[in-house]
Amino acid sequence: MTDFVFLKGDDVTVKLNSEILGGVLKAECVTQNTFINIEQFLTDIPVKRISKKNYEIVLTLNSGSENPLFKSDSISELEFSDNQRTVKYYDCCVKSTESIINAKGAVEYKVKIIAGKREVVLL
């Protein structure tokens, strides 16, 4: 999320497939760049480098089994929005889910989501 900053987390709405997702305590969004080198035949001299971006979103939630993230592996759209901008992630899939019992005895859930495309819309 280096292209934009949400100033206050209380004002951010998280939507999953156009439905509001409740119970989100924290969201971490990371842009990952991968490169494929095309090299000259029988040498290690690179001719071209193709880059591709993937996006990883880690959501920390306080609601578990009733959450729609735990029921499906693929998500068509994940959206973060406030009154100034909307960030949409497309072609998403759930990479992993995790349950964490903290020191106070409460259960937190972490869901790692991989997205293929991101779109930022300023309102």
CSV table of N, CA, C and O in Angstrom, one decimal:
chain,number,residue,atom,x,y,z
A,1,MET,N,0.8,-1.2,0.0
A,1,MET,CA,0.0,0.0,0.0
A,1,MET,C,0.9,1.2,0.0
A,1,MET,O,0.6,2.2,0.7
A,2,THR,N,1.9,1.3,-0.8
A,2,THR,CA,2.7,2.4,-0.8
A,2,THR,C,2.2,3.6,-1.7
A,2,THR,O,2.6,4.7,-1.5
A,3,ASP,N,1.2,3.3,-2.5
A,3,ASP,CA,0.7,4.3,-3.4
A,3,ASP,C,-0.3,5.2,-2.7
A,3,ASP,O,-0.7,6.3,-3.2
A,4,PHE,N,-0.8,4.8,-1.6
A,4,PHE,CA,-1.9,5.5,-0.9
A,4,PHE,C,-1.8,5.2,0.6
A,4,PHE,O,-1.2,4.3,1.0
A,5,VAL,N,-2.5,6.1,1.3
A,5,VAL,CA,-2.5,5.9,2.8
A,5,VAL,C,-3.9,6.2,3.3
A,5,VAL,O,-4.5,7.2,2.9
A,6,PHE,N,-4.5,5.4,4.1
A,6,PHE,CA,-5.7,5.6,4.8
A,6,PHE,C,-5.3,6.4,6.1
A,6,PHE,O,-4.5,5.9,6.9
A,7,LEU,N,-5.9,7.5,6.4
A,7,LEU,CA,-5.5,8.3,7.5
A,7,LEU,C,-6.1,7.8,8.8
A,7,LEU,O,-5.4,7.9,9.8
A,8,LYS,N,-7.2,7.2,8.8
A,8,LYS,CA,-7.9,6.7,10.0
A,8,LYS,C,-8.6,5.4,9.8
A,8,LYS,O,-9.4,5.3,8.9
A,9,GLY,N,-8.2,4.4,10.5
A,9,GLY,CA,-8.7,3.1,10.2
A,9,GLY,C,-10.2,2.9,10.6
A,9,GLY,O,-10.9,2.0,10.1
A,10,ASP,N,-10.7,3.8,11.5
A,10,ASP,CA,-12.1,3.7,11.9
A,10,ASP,C,-13.0,4.0,10.8
A,10,ASP,O,-14.2,3.6,10.8
A,11,ASP,N,-12.6,4.8,9.8
A,11,ASP,CA,-13.4,5.2,8.7
A,11,ASP,C,-13.4,4.2,7.5
A,11,ASP,O,-14.0,4.5,6.5
A,12,VAL,N,-12.6,3.2,7.6
A,12,VAL,CA,-12.4,2.3,6.5
A,12,VAL,C,-13.5,1.2,6.5
A,12,VAL,O,-13.7,0.6,7.6
A,13,THR,N,-14.1,0.9,5.4
A,13,THR,CA,-15.1,-0.1,5.3
A,13,THR,C,-14.5,-1.2,4.4
A,13,THR,O,-13.9,-1.0,3.3
A,14,VAL,N,-14.6,-2.5,4.9
A,14,VAL,CA,-14.0,-3.6,4.1
A,14,VAL,C,-15.2,-4.4,3.6
A,14,VAL,O,-16.2,-4.7,4.3
A,15,LYS,N,-15.2,-4.6,2.3
A,15,LYS,CA,-16.3,-5.4,1.6
A,15,LYS,C,-15.7,-6.6,0.9
A,15,LYS,O,-14.6,-6.5,0.3
A,16,LEU,N,-16.4,-7.7,1.0
A,16,LEU,CA,-16.1,-8.9,0.4
A,16,LEU,C,-17.2,-9.3,-0.6
A,16,LEU,O,-18.3,-9.5,-0.2
A,17,ASN,N,-16.9,-9.3,-1.9
A,17,ASN,CA,-17.9,-9.5,-3.0
A,17,ASN,C,-19.1,-8.6,-2.8
A,17,ASN,O,-20.2,-9.0,-2.8
A,18,SER,N,-18.8,-7.3,-2.5
A,18,SER,CA,-19.8,-6.2,-2.4
A,18,SER,C,-20.6,-6.3,-1.1
A,18,SER,O,-21.6,-5.6,-1.0
A,19,GLU,N,-20.3,-7.2,-0.2
A,19,GLU,CA,-21.0,-7.3,1.1
A,19,GLU,C,-20.0,-6.9,2.2
A,19,GLU,O,-18.8,-7.2,2.1
A,20,ILE,N,-20.5,-6.1,3.2
A,20,ILE,CA,-19.6,-5.6,4.2
A,20,ILE,C,-19.1,-6.7,5.1
A,20,ILE,O,-19.9,-7.6,5.5
A,21,LEU,N,-17.8,-6.8,5.3
A,21,LEU,CA,-17.2,-7.8,6.1
A,21,LEU,C,-16.9,-7.3,7.5
A,21,LEU,O,-16.2,-6.3,7.7
A,22,GLY,N,-17.6,-7.9,8.5
A,22,GLY,CA,-17.5,-7.4,9.8
A,22,GLY,C,-16.4,-8.1,10.6
A,22,GLY,O,-15.9,-9.2,10.2
A,23,GLY,N,-16.0,-7.6,11.7
A,23,GLY,CA,-15.0,-8.2,12.6
A,23,GLY,C,-13.6,-8.0,12.2
A,23,GLY,O,-12.7,-8.7,12.8
A,24,VAL,N,-13.3,-7.1,11.3
A,24,VAL,CA,-11.9,-6.9,10.9
A,24,VAL,C,-11.2,-6.1,11.9
A,24,VAL,O,-11.6,-4.9,12.2
A,25,LEU,N,-10.1,-6.6,12.5
A,25,LEU,CA,-9.3,-5.9,13.5
A,25,LEU,C,-8.2,-5.2,12.8
A,25,LEU,O,-7.8,-4.1,13.2
A,26,LYS,N,-7.6,-5.8,11.8
A,26,LYS,CA,-6.4,-5.3,11.2
A,26,LYS,C,-6.3,-5.8,9.8
A,26,LYS,O,-6.6,-7.0,9.5
A,27,ALA,N,-5.7,-5.0,8.9
A,27,ALA,CA,-5.5,-5.4,7.5
A,27,ALA,C,-4.1,-5.0,7.1
A,27,ALA,O,-3.7,-3.9,7.3
A,28,GLU,N,-3.3,-6.0,6.6
A,28,GLU,CA,-1.9,-5.7,6.1
A,28,GLU,C,-1.9,-6.0,4.6
A,28,GLU,O,-2.3,-7.1,4.2
A,29,CYS,N,-1.5,-5.0,3.8
A,29,CYS,CA,-1.5,-5.2,2.4
A,29,CYS,C,0.0,-5.0,1.9
A,29,CYS,O,0.6,-4.0,2.2
A,30,VAL,N,0.5,-6.0,1.2
A,30,VAL,CA,1.8,-6.0,0.7
A,30,VAL,C,1.8,-6.3,-0.8
A,30,VAL,O,1.1,-7.1,-1.3
A,31,THR,N,2.6,-5.4,-1.5
A,31,THR,CA,2.8,-5.6,-2.9
A,31,THR,C,4.1,-6.4,-3.1
A,31,THR,O,5.2,-6.1,-2.6
A,32,GLN,N,4.0,-7.5,-3.9
A,32,GLN,CA,5.1,-8.4,-4.2
A,32,GLN,C,5.4,-8.4,-5.7
A,32,GLN,O,4.6,-8.6,-6.5
A,33,ASN,N,6.7,-8.1,-6.0
A,33,ASN,CA,7.1,-8.0,-7.4
A,33,ASN,C,7.9,-9.3,-7.7
A,33,ASN,O,8.8,-9.7,-6.9
A,34,THR,N,7.6,-10.0,-8.8
A,34,THR,CA,8.3,-11.1,-9.3
A,34,THR,C,8.8,-10.8,-10.7
A,34,THR,O,8.2,-10.1,-11.4
A,35,PHE,N,10.0,-11.4,-11.0
A,35,PHE,CA,10.6,-11.1,-12.3
A,35,PHE,C,10.9,-12.4,-13.0
A,35,PHE,O,11.3,-13.4,-12.4
A,36,ILE,N,10.7,-12.4,-14.3
A,36,ILE,CA,11.1,-13.5,-15.1
A,36,ILE,C,12.1,-13.0,-16.1
A,36,ILE,O,11.9,-12.0,-16.9
A,37,ASN,N,13.3,-13.6,-16.1
A,37,ASN,CA,14.4,-13.2,-17.0
A,37,ASN,C,14.3,-14.0,-18.3
A,37,ASN,O,14.3,-15.3,-18.2
A,38,ILE,N,14.3,-13.4,-19.4
A,38,ILE,CA,14.5,-14.1,-20.7
A,38,ILE,C,15.9,-13.9,-21.1
A,38,ILE,O,16.4,-12.8,-21.3
A,39,GLU,N,16.6,-15.1,-21.3
A,39,GLU,CA,18.0,-15.0,-21.5
A,39,GLU,C,18.4,-15.5,-22.9
A,39,GLU,O,17.6,-16.2,-23.6
A,40,GLN,N,19.5,-15.0,-23.4
A,40,GLN,CA,20.0,-15.4,-24.7
A,40,GLN,C,20.3,-16.9,-24.7
A,40,GLN,O,20.7,-17.5,-23.7
A,41,PHE,N,20.1,-17.5,-25.9
A,41,PHE,CA,20.2,-19.0,-26.0
A,41,PHE,C,21.7,-19.4,-25.7
A,41,PHE,O,22.6,-18.8,-26.2
A,42,LEU,N,21.8,-20.4,-24.8
A,42,LEU,CA,23.1,-20.9,-24.4
A,42,LEU,C,24.0,-20.0,-23.6
A,42,LEU,O,25.2,-20.2,-23.5
A,43,THR,N,23.4,-18.9,-23.2
A,43,THR,CA,24.2,-17.9,-22.3
A,43,THR,C,23.4,-17.5,-21.1
A,43,THR,O,22.2,-17.8,-21.1
A,44,ASP,N,24.0,-16.8,-20.2
A,44,ASP,CA,23.2,-16.2,-19.1
A,44,ASP,C,23.0,-14.7,-19.3
A,44,ASP,O,22.7,-14.0,-18.3
A,45,ILE,N,23.1,-14.2,-20.5
A,45,ILE,CA,22.9,-12.8,-20.8
A,45,ILE,C,21.4,-12.5,-20.9
A,45,ILE,O,20.7,-13.1,-21.8
A,46,PRO,N,20.9,-11.7,-20.0
A,46,PRO,CA,19.4,-11.4,-20.0
A,46,PRO,C,19.1,-10.5,-21.2
A,46,PRO,O,19.8,-9.5,-21.5
A,47,VAL,N,18.1,-10.8,-21.9
A,47,VAL,CA,17.6,-10.0,-23.1
A,47,VAL,C,16.4,-9.2,-22.6
A,47,VAL,O,16.3,-8.0,-23.0
A,48,LYS,N,15.6,-9.7,-21.8
A,48,LYS,CA,14.4,-9.0,-21.4
A,48,LYS,C,14.0,-9.5,-20.0
A,48,LYS,O,14.2,-10.6,-19.6
A,49,ARG,N,13.4,-8.6,-19.2
A,49,ARG,CA,12.9,-8.9,-17.9
A,49,ARG,C,11.5,-8.5,-17.8
A,49,ARG,O,11.1,-7.4,-18.1
A,50,ILE,N,10.6,-9.5,-17.5
A,50,ILE,CA,9.2,-9.3,-17.4
A,50,ILE,C,8.8,-9.3,-15.9
A,50,ILE,O,9.2,-10.2,-15.2
A,51,SER,N,8.2,-8.2,-15.5
A,51,SER,CA,7.8,-8.1,-14.1
A,51,SER,C,6.3,-8.3,-13.9
A,51,SER,O,5.5,-8.1,-14.8
A,52,LYS,N,5.9,-8.9,-12.8
A,52,LYS,CA,4.6,-9.1,-12.4
A,52,LYS,C,4.3,-8.8,-11.0
A,52,LYS,O,5.2,-9.1,-10.1
A,53,LYS,N,3.2,-8.1,-10.7
A,53,LYS,CA,2.9,-7.8,-9.3
A,53,LYS,C,1.8,-8.7,-8.8
A,53,LYS,O,0.9,-9.0,-9.5
A,54,ASN,N,2.0,-9.2,-7.5
A,54,ASN,CA,1.0,-9.9,-6.8
A,54,ASN,C,0.8,-9.1,-5.5
A,54,ASN,O,1.7,-8.4,-5.0
A,55,TYR,N,-0.4,-9.2,-5.0
A,55,TYR,CA,-0.8,-8.5,-3.8
A,55,TYR,C,-1.2,-9.5,-2.7
A,55,TYR,O,-1.9,-10.4,-3.0
A,56,GLU,N,-0.6,-9.4,-1.5
A,56,GLU,CA,-1.0,-10.2,-0.4
A,56,GLU,C,-1.6,-9.4,0.7
A,56,GLU,O,-1.1,-8.4,1.1
A,57,ILE,N,-2.8,-9.8,1.1
A,57,ILE,CA,-3.6,-9.1,2.1
A,57,ILE,C,-3.7,-10.1,3.3
A,57,ILE,O,-4.2,-11.2,3.1
A,58,VAL,N,-3.3,-9.6,4.5
A,58,VAL,CA,-3.5,-10.4,5.7
A,58,VAL,C,-4.5,-9.7,6.5
A,58,VAL,O,-4.3,-8.6,7.0
A,59,LEU,N,-5.7,-10.4,6.7
A,59,LEU,CA,-6.7,-9.8,7.6
A,59,LEU,C,-6.7,-10.5,8.9
A,59,LEU,O,-6.7,-11.7,9.0
A,60,THR,N,-6.8,-9.7,10.0
A,60,THR,CA,-6.9,-10.3,11.3
A,60,THR,C,-8.4,-10.0,11.8
A,60,THR,O,-8.8,-8.8,11.7
A,61,LEU,N,-9.1,-11.0,12.1
A,61,LEU,CA,-10.5,-10.9,12.4
A,61,LEU,C,-10.8,-11.4,13.8
A,61,LEU,O,-10.0,-12.2,14.4
A,62,ASN,N,-11.9,-11.0,14.4
A,62,ASN,CA,-12.4,-11.6,15.6
A,62,ASN,C,-13.6,-12.5,15.5
A,62,ASN,O,-14.2,-12.8,16.5
A,63,SER,N,-14.0,-12.8,14.3
A,63,SER,CA,-15.1,-13.7,14.0
A,63,SER,C,-14.5,-14.8,13.1
A,63,SER,O,-13.8,-14.6,12.2
A,64,GLY,N,-15.0,-16.1,13.5
A,64,GLY,CA,-14.4,-17.2,12.8
A,64,GLY,C,-15.2,-18.0,11.8
A,64,GLY,O,-15.4,-17.5,10.7
A,65,SER,N,-15.8,-19.1,12.3
A,65,SER,CA,-16.4,-20.0,11.3
A,65,SER,C,-17.6,-19.5,10.6
A,65,SER,O,-17.9,-19.9,9.5
A,66,GLU,N,-18.3,-18.5,11.1
A,66,GLU,CA,-19.4,-17.9,10.4
A,66,GLU,C,-19.0,-16.9,9.4
A,66,GLU,O,-19.8,-16.4,8.6
A,67,ASN,N,-17.7,-16.6,9.3
A,67,ASN,CA,-17.2,-15.6,8.4
A,67,ASN,C,-17.1,-16.2,7.0
A,67,ASN,O,-16.7,-17.3,6.8
A,68,PRO,N,-17.5,-15.5,6.0
A,68,PRO,CA,-17.5,-16.0,4.6
A,68,PRO,C,-16.1,-16.3,4.0
A,68,PRO,O,-16.0,-17.1,3.1
A,69,LEU,N,-15.1,-15.7,4.6
A,69,LEU,CA,-13.7,-16.0,4.2
A,69,LEU,C,-13.4,-17.5,4.4
A,69,LEU,O,-12.6,-18.0,3.7
A,70,PHE,N,-13.9,-18.1,5.5
A,70,PHE,CA,-13.6,-19.4,5.8
A,70,PHE,C,-14.4,-20.5,5.0
A,70,PHE,O,-14.1,-21.7,5.1
A,71,LYS,N,-15.4,-20.0,4.3
A,71,LYS,CA,-16.3,-20.9,3.6
A,71,LYS,C,-15.9,-21.1,2.1
A,71,LYS,O,-16.3,-22.0,1.5
A,72,SER,N,-15.1,-20.2,1.5
A,72,SER,CA,-14.7,-20.3,0.1
A,72,SER,C,-13.3,-20.0,-0.1
A,72,SER,O,-12.6,-19.4,0.7
A,73,ASP,N,-12.7,-20.6,-1.1
A,73,ASP,CA,-11.3,-20.5,-1.4
A,73,ASP,C,-11.0,-19.3,-2.4
A,73,ASP,O,-10.0,-18.8,-2.5
A,74,SER,N,-12.0,-19.0,-3.2
A,74,SER,CA,-11.8,-17.9,-4.2
A,74,SER,C,-12.8,-16.8,-3.9
A,74,SER,O,-13.9,-17.0,-3.5
A,75,ILE,N,-12.3,-15.6,-4.1
A,75,ILE,CA,-13.0,-14.3,-3.9
A,75,ILE,C,-12.9,-13.5,-5.2
A,75,ILE,O,-11.8,-13.3,-5.7
A,76,SER,N,-14.0,-13.0,-5.6
A,76,SER,CA,-13.9,-12.2,-6.9
A,76,SER,C,-13.5,-10.8,-6.6
A,76,SER,O,-12.8,-10.2,-7.4
A,77,GLU,N,-13.8,-10.2,-5.4
A,77,GLU,CA,-13.4,-8.8,-5.1
A,77,GLU,C,-13.3,-8.6,-3.6
A,77,GLU,O,-14.2,-9.0,-2.9
A,78,LEU,N,-12.3,-7.9,-3.3
A,78,LEU,CA,-12.1,-7.4,-1.9
A,78,LEU,C,-11.8,-5.9,-1.9
A,78,LEU,O,-11.0,-5.5,-2.7
A,79,GLU,N,-12.6,-5.2,-1.1
A,79,GLU,CA,-12.6,-3.7,-1.3
A,79,GLU,C,-12.4,-3.0,0.1
A,79,GLU,O,-12.9,-3.4,1.1
A,80,PHE,N,-11.5,-2.0,0.1
A,80,PHE,CA,-11.3,-1.1,1.2
A,80,PHE,C,-11.7,0.3,0.8
A,80,PHE,O,-11.2,0.7,-0.3
A,81,SER,N,-12.5,0.9,1.5
A,81,SER,CA,-13.0,2.3,1.1
A,81,SER,C,-13.2,3.2,2.3
A,81,SER,O,-13.6,2.7,3.4
A,82,ASP,N,-12.9,4.4,2.1
A,82,ASP,CA,-13.3,5.5,3.0
A,82,ASP,C,-13.9,6.6,2.2
A,82,ASP,O,-14.3,6.4,1.0
A,83,ASN,N,-14.0,7.8,2.8
A,83,ASN,CA,-14.7,8.9,2.0
A,83,ASN,C,-13.9,9.5,1.0
A,83,ASN,O,-14.3,10.4,0.2
A,84,GLN,N,-12.6,9.2,0.8
A,84,GLN,CA,-11.7,9.8,-0.2
A,84,GLN,C,-11.2,8.8,-1.3
A,84,GLN,O,-10.9,9.2,-2.4
A,85,ARG,N,-11.2,7.5,-1.0
A,85,ARG,CA,-10.7,6.6,-2.0
A,85,ARG,C,-11.2,5.2,-1.8
A,85,ARG,O,-11.7,4.9,-0.7
A,86,THR,N,-11.2,4.4,-2.8
A,86,THR,CA,-11.5,3.0,-2.8
A,86,THR,C,-10.4,2.2,-3.4
A,86,THR,O,-9.9,2.5,-4.5
A,87,VAL,N,-10.0,1.1,-2.7
A,87,VAL,CA,-9.0,0.2,-3.2
A,87,VAL,C,-9.7,-1.1,-3.4
A,87,VAL,O,-10.2,-1.7,-2.4
A,88,LYS,N,-9.6,-1.6,-4.6
A,88,LYS,CA,-10.3,-2.9,-4.9
A,88,LYS,C,-9.2,-3.9,-5.4
A,88,LYS,O,-8.3,-3.6,-6.2
A,89,TYR,N,-9.3,-5.1,-4.9
A,89,TYR,CA,-8.4,-6.2,-5.2
A,89,TYR,C,-9.3,-7.3,-6.0
A,89,TYR,O,-10.4,-7.6,-5.5
A,90,TYR,N,-8.8,-7.7,-7.1
A,90,TYR,CA,-9.5,-8.7,-7.9
A,90,TYR,C,-8.8,-10.0,-8.0
A,90,TYR,O,-7.6,-10.1,-7.8
A,91,ASP,N,-9.5,-11.0,-8.5
A,91,ASP,CA,-8.9,-12.4,-8.7
A,91,ASP,C,-8.2,-12.9,-7.5
A,91,ASP,O,-7.0,-13.2,-7.5
A,92,CYS,N,-8.9,-12.9,-6.4
A,92,CYS,CA,-8.3,-13.2,-5.1
A,92,CYS,C,-8.6,-14.7,-4.8
A,92,CYS,O,-9.5,-15.3,-5.2
A,93,CYS,N,-7.6,-15.3,-4.0
A,93,CYS,CA,-7.8,-16.6,-3.4
A,93,CYS,C,-7.3,-16.6,-2.0
A,93,CYS,O,-6.3,-15.9,-1.7
A,94,VAL,N,-7.9,-17.5,-1.2
A,94,VAL,CA,-7.4,-17.6,0.2
A,94,VAL,C,-6.2,-18.5,0.2
A,94,VAL,O,-6.3,-19.7,-0.2
A,95,LYS,N,-5.1,-18.0,0.7
A,95,LYS,CA,-3.8,-18.8,0.7
A,95,LYS,C,-3.8,-19.6,2.0
A,95,LYS,O,-3.4,-20.8,1.9
A,96,SER,N,-4.1,-19.0,3.1
A,96,SER,CA,-4.1,-19.8,4.4
A,96,SER,C,-5.0,-19.1,5.4
A,96,SER,O,-5.3,-17.9,5.3
A,97,THR,N,-5.4,-19.9,6.4
A,97,THR,CA,-6.2,-19.4,7.5
A,97,THR,C,-5.5,-19.9,8.8
A,97,THR,O,-4.9,-21.0,8.8
A,98,GLU,N,-5.7,-19.1,9.8
A,98,GLU,CA,-5.0,-19.4,11.1
A,98,GLU,C,-5.8,-18.9,12.2
A,98,GLU,O,-6.4,-17.9,12.2
A,99,SER,N,-5.8,-19.7,13.3
A,99,SER,CA,-6.5,-19.3,14.5
A,99,SER,C,-5.5,-19.1,15.6
A,99,SER,O,-4.6,-19.9,15.8
A,100,ILE,N,-5.6,-18.0,16.3
A,100,ILE,CA,-4.6,-17.6,17.3
A,100,ILE,C,-5.3,-17.3,18.6
A,100,ILE,O,-6.3,-16.5,18.6
A,101,ILE,N,-4.9,-17.9,19.7
A,101,ILE,CA,-5.5,-17.6,21.0
A,101,ILE,C,-4.5,-16.7,21.7
A,101,ILE,O,-3.4,-17.1,22.0
A,102,ASN,N,-4.9,-15.5,22.0
A,102,ASN,CA,-4.0,-14.5,22.6
A,102,ASN,C,-4.0,-14.7,24.1
A,102,ASN,O,-4.7,-15.6,24.7
A,103,ALA,N,-3.2,-13.9,24.8
A,103,ALA,CA,-3.0,-14.0,26.3
A,103,ALA,C,-4.3,-13.8,27.1
A,103,ALA,O,-4.4,-14.4,28.2
A,104,LYS,N,-5.2,-13.1,26.6
A,104,LYS,CA,-6.4,-12.8,27.3
A,104,LYS,C,-7.5,-13.9,27.1
A,104,LYS,O,-8.6,-13.9,27.6
A,105,GLY,N,-7.1,-14.9,26.2
A,105,GLY,CA,-8.0,-16.0,26.0
A,105,GLY,C,-9.0,-15.8,24.8
A,105,GLY,O,-9.7,-16.7,24.5
A,106,ALA,N,-8.9,-14.7,24.2
A,106,ALA,CA,-9.7,-14.4,23.0
A,106,ALA,C,-9.1,-15.1,21.8
A,106,ALA,O,-7.9,-15.2,21.7
A,107,VAL,N,-9.9,-15.5,20.8
A,107,VAL,CA,-9.5,-16.1,19.6
A,107,VAL,C,-9.5,-15.1,18.5
A,107,VAL,O,-10.4,-14.4,18.3
A,108,GLU,N,-8.3,-15.0,17.8
A,108,GLU,CA,-8.2,-14.1,16.6
A,108,GLU,C,-7.9,-15.0,15.4
A,108,GLU,O,-7.3,-16.1,15.6
A,109,TYR,N,-8.4,-14.6,14.3
A,109,TYR,CA,-8.3,-15.4,13.1
A,109,TYR,C,-7.5,-14.6,12.1
A,109,TYR,O,-7.7,-13.4,11.9
A,110,LYS,N,-6.5,-15.2,11.4
A,110,LYS,CA,-5.7,-14.5,10.4
A,110,LYS,C,-6.0,-15.3,9.1
A,110,LYS,O,-6.0,-16.5,9.0
A,111,VAL,N,-6.3,-14.5,8.0
A,111,VAL,CA,-6.6,-15.0,6.7
A,111,VAL,C,-5.6,-14.3,5.7
A,111,VAL,O,-5.6,-13.1,5.7
A,112,LYS,N,-4.8,-15.1,5.0
A,112,LYS,CA,-3.9,-14.6,4.0
A,112,LYS,C,-4.6,-14.7,2.6
A,112,LYS,O,-5.0,-15.8,2.3
A,113,ILE,N,-4.7,-13.6,1.9
A,113,ILE,CA,-5.3,-13.6,0.6
A,113,ILE,C,-4.3,-13.1,-0.4
A,113,ILE,O,-3.6,-12.2,-0.2
A,114,ILE,N,-4.3,-13.8,-1.6
A,114,ILE,CA,-3.4,-13.4,-2.7
A,114,ILE,C,-4.4,-12.8,-3.8
A,114,ILE,O,-5.4,-13.4,-4.1
A,115,ALA,N,-4.0,-11.7,-4.3
A,115,ALA,CA,-4.8,-11.0,-5.3
A,115,ALA,C,-3.9,-10.8,-6.6
A,115,ALA,O,-2.7,-10.5,-6.4
A,116,GLY,N,-4.5,-10.9,-7.7
A,116,GLY,CA,-3.8,-10.7,-9.0
A,116,GLY,C,-3.8,-9.3,-9.5
A,116,GLY,O,-2.9,-8.9,-10.3
A,117,LYS,N,-4.8,-8.5,-9.1
A,117,LYS,CA,-5.0,-7.1,-9.7
A,117,LYS,C,-5.5,-6.2,-8.6
A,117,LYS,O,-6.3,-6.6,-7.7
A,118,ARG,N,-5.0,-4.9,-8.6
A,118,ARG,CA,-5.4,-3.9,-7.7
A,118,ARG,C,-5.8,-2.7,-8.5
A,118,ARG,O,-5.2,-2.3,-9.4
A,119,GLU,N,-6.9,-2.0,-8.0
A,119,GLU,CA,-7.3,-0.8,-8.6
A,119,GLU,C,-7.6,0.2,-7.5
A,119,GLU,O,-8.3,-0.1,-6.5
A,120,VAL,N,-7.0,1.4,-7.6
A,120,VAL,CA,-7.3,2.5,-6.7
A,120,VAL,C,-8.1,3.6,-7.4
A,120,VAL,O,-7.7,4.1,-8.4
A,121,VAL,N,-9.2,3.9,-6.7
A,121,VAL,CA,-10.1,4.9,-7.3
A,121,VAL,C,-10.3,6.1,-6.3
A,121,VAL,O,-10.7,5.8,-5.1
A,122,LEU,N,-9.9,7.3,-6.7
A,122,LEU,CA,-10.0,8.4,-5.8
A,122,LEU,C,-11.4,9.0,-6.0
A,122,LEU,O,-11.9,9.2,-7.1
A,123,LEU,N,-12.1,9.3,-4.9
A,123,LEU,CA,-13.5,9.8,-5.0
A,123,LEU,C,-13.5,11.3,-5.0
A,123,LEU,O,-12.7,12.0,-4.5
